[in-house]
CSV table of N, CA and C in Angstrom, one decimal:
chain,number,residue,atom,x,y,z
A,1,UNK,N,-25.5,15.4,-31.4
A,1,UNK,CA,-24.5,15.3,-30.4
A,1,UNK,C,-23.7,16.6,-30.5
A,2,UNK,N,-23.7,17.4,-29.4
A,2,UNK,CA,-22.9,18.6,-29.4
A,2,UNK,C,-21.5,18.3,-29.0
A,3,UNK,N,-20.5,19.0,-29.6
A,3,UNK,CA,-19.1,18.9,-29.3
A,3,UNK,C,-18.7,20.2,-28.5
A,4,UNK,N,-18.1,19.9,-27.3
A,4,UNK,CA,-17.7,21.1,-26.5
A,4,UNK,C,-16.2,21.2,-26.5
A,5,UNK,N,-15.7,22.3,-26.8
A,5,UNK,CA,-14.3,22.6,-26.9
A,5,UNK,C,-13.8,23.0,-25.5
A,6,UNK,N,-12.7,22.3,-25.0
A,6,UNK,CA,-12.1,22.7,-23.8
A,6,UNK,C,-10.8,23.5,-24.0
A,7,UNK,N,-10.8,24.7,-23.4
A,7,UNK,CA,-9.6,25.5,-23.7
A,7,UNK,C,-8.6,25.4,-22.5
A,8,UNK,N,-7.5,26.0,-22.7
A,8,UNK,CA,-6.4,26.0,-21.7
A,8,UNK,C,-6.9,26.7,-20.4
A,9,UNK,N,-7.7,27.7,-20.6
A,9,UNK,CA,-8.2,28.4,-19.4
A,9,UNK,C,-9.2,27.5,-18.6
A,10,UNK,N,-10.0,26.7,-19.3
A,10,UNK,CA,-10.8,25.8,-18.7
A,10,UNK,C,-10.0,24.8,-17.9
A,11,UNK,N,-9.0,24.3,-18.5
A,11,UNK,CA,-8.1,23.3,-17.8
A,11,UNK,C,-7.4,23.9,-16.6
A,12,UNK,N,-6.9,25.2,-16.8
A,12,UNK,CA,-6.3,25.9,-15.6
A,12,UNK,C,-7.3,26.1,-14.5
A,13,UNK,N,-8.5,26.5,-14.8
A,13,UNK,CA,-9.5,26.7,-13.8
A,13,UNK,C,-9.8,25.4,-13.1
A,14,UNK,N,-10.0,24.3,-13.8
A,14,UNK,CA,-10.2,23.0,-13.3
A,14,UNK,C,-9.1,22.6,-12.3
A,15,UNK,N,-7.8,22.8,-12.8
A,15,UNK,CA,-6.6,22.5,-12.0
A,15,UNK,C,-6.7,23.2,-10.7
A,16,UNK,N,-7.0,24.5,-10.7
A,16,UNK,CA,-7.0,25.3,-9.5
A,16,UNK,C,-8.1,24.8,-8.5
A,17,UNK,N,-9.2,24.5,-9.1
A,17,UNK,CA,-10.3,24.0,-8.2
A,17,UNK,C,-9.9,22.7,-7.6
A,18,UNK,N,-9.3,21.8,-8.4
A,18,UNK,CA,-8.9,20.5,-7.9
A,18,UNK,C,-7.8,20.6,-6.8
A,19,UNK,N,-6.8,21.5,-7.0
A,19,UNK,CA,-5.8,21.8,-6.0
A,19,UNK,C,-6.4,22.3,-4.7
A,20,UNK,N,-7.3,23.2,-4.8
A,20,UNK,CA,-8.0,23.8,-3.6
A,20,UNK,C,-8.7,22.7,-2.9
A,21,UNK,N,-9.4,21.8,-3.6
A,21,UNK,CA,-10.1,20.7,-3.0
A,21,UNK,C,-9.2,19.7,-2.3
A,22,UNK,N,-8.1,19.4,-2.9
A,22,UNK,CA,-7.1,18.5,-2.3
A,22,UNK,C,-6.4,19.2,-1.1
A,23,UNK,N,-6.2,20.5,-1.1
A,23,UNK,CA,-5.6,21.2,0.1
A,23,UNK,C,-6.6,21.1,1.2
A,24,UNK,N,-7.9,21.3,1.0
A,24,UNK,CA,-8.9,21.2,2.0
A,24,UNK,C,-8.9,19.8,2.6
A,25,UNK,N,-8.8,18.8,1.8
A,25,UNK,CA,-8.9,17.4,2.3
A,25,UNK,C,-7.6,17.1,3.1
A,26,UNK,N,-6.5,17.5,2.7
A,26,UNK,CA,-5.2,17.3,3.4
A,26,UNK,C,-5.2,18.0,4.7
A,27,UNK,N,-5.7,19.3,4.8
A,27,UNK,CA,-5.6,20.1,6.0
A,27,UNK,C,-6.8,20.0,6.9
A,28,UNK,N,-7.8,19.1,6.4
A,28,UNK,CA,-9.0,19.0,7.3
A,28,UNK,C,-8.6,18.2,8.5
A,29,UNK,N,-9.5,18.2,9.5
A,29,UNK,CA,-9.3,17.5,10.8
A,29,UNK,C,-9.1,16.0,10.5
A,30,UNK,N,-8.0,15.4,11.1
A,30,UNK,CA,-7.8,14.0,10.8
A,30,UNK,C,-9.0,13.2,11.4
A,31,UNK,N,-9.2,12.1,10.7
A,31,UNK,CA,-10.3,11.2,11.1
A,31,UNK,C,-10.0,10.5,12.5
A,32,UNK,N,-10.9,10.5,13.3
A,32,UNK,CA,-10.7,10.0,14.7
A,32,UNK,C,-10.5,8.5,14.6
A,33,UNK,N,-9.6,8.0,15.4
A,33,UNK,CA,-9.4,6.5,15.5
A,33,UNK,C,-10.7,5.8,16.1
A,34,UNK,N,-10.8,4.6,15.8
A,34,UNK,CA,-11.9,3.8,16.3
A,34,UNK,C,-11.8,3.8,17.8
A,35,UNK,N,-12.9,3.9,18.5
A,35,UNK,CA,-12.9,3.8,20.0
A,35,UNK,C,-12.7,2.4,20.5
A,36,UNK,N,-13.4,1.4,19.9
A,36,UNK,CA,-13.4,0.1,20.3
A,36,UNK,C,-12.7,-0.8,19.2
A,37,UNK,N,-11.7,-1.6,19.7
A,37,UNK,CA,-11.0,-2.5,18.8
A,37,UNK,C,-11.2,-3.9,19.1
A,38,UNK,N,-11.2,-4.8,18.1
A,38,UNK,CA,-11.4,-6.2,18.4
A,38,UNK,C,-10.0,-6.8,18.6
A,39,UNK,N,-9.9,-8.0,19.1
A,39,UNK,CA,-8.7,-8.6,19.5
A,39,UNK,C,-7.7,-8.6,18.3
A,40,UNK,N,-8.1,-9.0,17.2
A,40,UNK,CA,-7.2,-9.1,16.0
A,40,UNK,C,-6.6,-7.7,15.7
A,41,UNK,N,-7.4,-6.6,15.8
A,41,UNK,CA,-6.9,-5.3,15.6
A,41,UNK,C,-5.8,-4.9,16.6
A,42,UNK,N,-6.1,-5.3,17.9
A,42,UNK,CA,-5.1,-5.0,19.0
A,42,UNK,C,-3.8,-5.7,18.8
A,43,UNK,N,-4.0,-7.0,18.4
A,43,UNK,CA,-2.8,-7.8,18.2
A,43,UNK,C,-1.9,-7.2,17.0
A,44,UNK,N,-2.6,-6.8,16.0
A,44,UNK,CA,-1.9,-6.2,14.9
A,44,UNK,C,-1.3,-4.9,15.3
A,45,UNK,N,-2.0,-4.0,16.0
A,45,UNK,CA,-1.5,-2.7,16.4
A,45,UNK,C,-0.3,-2.9,17.3
A,46,UNK,N,-0.3,-3.8,18.3
A,46,UNK,CA,0.8,-4.0,19.2
A,46,UNK,C,1.8,-5.0,18.7
A,47,UNK,N,1.5,-5.7,17.6
A,47,UNK,CA,2.4,-6.7,17.1
A,47,UNK,C,2.7,-7.8,18.2
A,48,UNK,N,1.6,-8.3,18.7
A,48,UNK,CA,1.7,-9.4,19.8
A,48,UNK,C,0.9,-10.6,19.3
A,49,UNK,N,1.2,-11.7,20.0
A,49,UNK,CA,0.5,-13.0,19.7
A,49,UNK,C,-0.8,-13.0,20.5
A,50,UNK,N,-1.7,-14.0,20.1
A,50,UNK,CA,-2.9,-14.1,20.9
A,50,UNK,C,-2.7,-14.5,22.3
A,51,UNK,N,-1.6,-15.3,22.6
A,51,UNK,CA,-1.3,-15.6,24.0
A,51,UNK,C,-0.8,-14.5,24.8
A,52,UNK,N,-0.1,-13.6,24.2
A,52,UNK,CA,0.4,-12.4,24.9
A,52,UNK,C,-0.8,-11.5,25.2
A,53,UNK,N,-1.7,-11.3,24.3
A,53,UNK,CA,-2.9,-10.5,24.5
A,53,UNK,C,-3.8,-11.2,25.7
A,54,UNK,N,-3.8,-12.5,25.7
A,54,UNK,CA,-4.6,-13.2,26.7
A,54,UNK,C,-3.9,-12.9,28.1
A,55,UNK,N,-2.6,-13.0,28.1
A,55,UNK,CA,-1.9,-12.7,29.4
A,55,UNK,C,-2.1,-11.2,29.9
A,56,UNK,N,-2.2,-10.3,28.9
A,56,UNK,CA,-2.5,-8.9,29.3
A,56,UNK,C,-3.9,-8.8,29.9
A,57,UNK,N,-4.8,-9.6,29.4
A,57,UNK,CA,-6.1,-9.6,29.9
A,57,UNK,C,-6.2,-10.2,31.3
A,58,UNK,N,-5.5,-11.4,31.4
A,58,UNK,CA,-5.6,-12.2,32.7
A,58,UNK,C,-4.9,-11.4,33.8
A,59,UNK,N,-3.8,-10.8,33.6
A,59,UNK,CA,-3.1,-10.1,34.7
A,59,UNK,C,-3.6,-8.7,34.9
A,60,UNK,N,-4.6,-8.3,34.2
A,60,UNK,CA,-5.3,-7.0,34.4
A,60,UNK,C,-4.6,-5.8,33.8
A,61,UNK,N,-3.6,-6.1,33.0
A,61,UNK,CA,-2.8,-5.0,32.4
A,61,UNK,C,-3.7,-4.2,31.3
A,62,UNK,N,-4.5,-5.0,30.6
A,62,UNK,CA,-5.3,-4.4,29.6
A,62,UNK,C,-6.8,-4.7,29.8
A,63,UNK,N,-7.6,-3.7,30.0
A,63,UNK,CA,-9.0,-4.0,30.3
A,63,UNK,C,-9.8,-4.3,29.0
A,64,UNK,N,-10.9,-4.9,29.1
A,64,UNK,CA,-11.6,-5.3,27.9
A,64,UNK,C,-13.1,-5.4,28.2
A,65,UNK,N,-13.9,-5.5,27.2
A,65,UNK,CA,-15.4,-5.7,27.4
A,65,UNK,C,-15.7,-6.8,26.5
A,66,UNK,N,-16.5,-7.8,27.0
A,66,UNK,CA,-16.9,-8.9,26.2
A,66,UNK,C,-18.4,-8.8,25.9
A,67,UNK,N,-18.7,-8.9,24.6
A,67,UNK,CA,-20.1,-8.8,24.2
A,67,UNK,C,-20.3,-9.9,23.2
A,68,UNK,N,-21.2,-10.9,23.6
A,68,UNK,CA,-21.5,-12.0,22.7
A,68,UNK,C,-20.3,-12.8,22.3
A,69,UNK,N,-19.4,-13.0,23.2
A,69,UNK,CA,-18.2,-13.8,22.8
A,69,UNK,C,-17.1,-13.1,22.1
A,70,UNK,N,-17.3,-11.8,21.8
A,70,UNK,CA,-16.3,-11.0,21.2
A,70,UNK,C,-15.7,-10.0,22.2
A,71,UNK,N,-14.4,-9.9,22.3
A,71,UNK,CA,-13.7,-9.0,23.2
A,71,UNK,C,-13.4,-7.7,22.5
A,72,UNK,N,-13.7,-6.6,23.1
A,72,UNK,CA,-13.4,-5.3,22.6
A,72,UNK,C,-12.5,-4.6,23.6
A,73,UNK,N,-11.6,-3.8,23.1
A,73,UNK,CA,-10.6,-3.1,23.9
A,73,UNK,C,-10.8,-1.6,23.5
A,74,UNK,N,-10.8,-0.8,24.6
A,74,UNK,CA,-10.9,0.7,24.4
A,74,UNK,C,-9.6,1.2,23.9
A,75,UNK,N,-9.6,2.0,22.8
A,75,UNK,CA,-8.4,2.5,22.2
A,75,UNK,C,-7.6,3.4,23.2
A,76,UNK,N,-8.4,4.2,24.1
A,76,UNK,CA,-7.7,5.0,25.0
A,76,UNK,C,-7.0,4.2,26.1
A,77,UNK,N,-7.5,3.0,26.4
A,77,UNK,CA,-6.8,2.2,27.4
A,77,UNK,C,-5.5,1.7,26.8
A,78,UNK,N,-5.5,1.4,25.5
A,78,UNK,CA,-4.3,0.9,24.9
A,78,UNK,C,-3.2,2.0,24.9
A,79,UNK,N,-3.7,3.3,24.6
A,79,UNK,CA,-2.8,4.4,24.6
A,79,UNK,C,-2.2,4.6,26.0
A,80,UNK,N,-3.1,4.5,27.0
A,80,UNK,CA,-2.6,4.7,28.4
A,80,UNK,C,-1.6,3.6,28.8
A,81,UNK,N,-1.8,2.4,28.3
A,81,UNK,CA,-0.9,1.3,28.6
A,81,UNK,C,0.5,1.6,27.9
A,82,UNK,N,0.5,2.1,26.7
A,82,UNK,CA,1.7,2.4,26.0
A,82,UNK,C,2.4,3.6,26.7
A,83,UNK,N,1.7,4.6,27.0
A,83,UNK,CA,2.3,5.8,27.6
A,83,UNK,C,2.8,5.5,29.1
A,84,UNK,N,2.1,4.6,29.8
A,84,UNK,CA,2.4,4.3,31.1
A,84,UNK,C,3.7,3.4,31.2
A,85,UNK,N,4.0,2.7,30.1
A,85,UNK,CA,5.2,1.9,30.1
A,85,UNK,C,6.3,2.5,29.3
A,86,UNK,N,6.2,3.8,29.0
A,86,UNK,CA,7.2,4.5,28.2
A,86,UNK,C,8.5,4.6,29.0
A,87,UNK,N,9.6,4.2,28.3
A,87,UNK,CA,11.0,4.3,28.9
A,87,UNK,C,11.7,5.4,28.2
A,88,UNK,N,12.3,6.3,28.9
A,88,UNK,CA,13.1,7.4,28.3
A,88,UNK,C,14.4,6.9,27.9
A,89,UNK,N,14.8,7.3,26.7
A,89,UNK,CA,16.1,6.9,26.1
A,89,UNK,C,17.2,7.7,26.8
A,90,UNK,N,18.3,7.0,27.1
A,90,UNK,CA,19.4,7.6,27.7
A,90,UNK,C,20.5,7.6,26.6
A,91,UNK,N,21.0,8.7,26.1
A,91,UNK,CA,22.0,8.7,25.1
A,91,UNK,C,23.3,8.3,25.7
A,92,UNK,N,23.9,7.3,25.1
A,92,UNK,CA,25.2,6.8,25.7
A,92,UNK,C,26.3,6.6,24.6
A,93,UNK,N,26.0,7.2,23.5
A,93,UNK,CA,26.9,7.0,22.3
A,93,UNK,C,28.3,7.6,22.5
A,94,UNK,N,28.4,8.8,23.1
A,94,UNK,CA,29.7,9.4,23.2
A,94,UNK,C,30.1,9.7,24.6
A,95,UNK,N,29.8,8.8,25.5
A,95,UNK,CA,30.2,9.0,27.0
A,95,UNK,C,31.5,8.4,27.2
């Protein structure tokens, strides 16, 4: 069994390589969000109840696709819904 000695220079080189790898991971392109979300994921994302989600489906506010009894929602449709109902804040603190 051979014993290998690790020097400070070895550790510094390892540290540099590790830091470079971490920087690449942090600055890499962010992972794309899922395109299709299930009902549970949408409810968690919007913090709404199953009944509220059903109302959004019934009144046509949120489109969906049903496949084999499971409802899927397009992530871009959810973003459009949120952006379309955006209300601009009116500062009234010091008026």
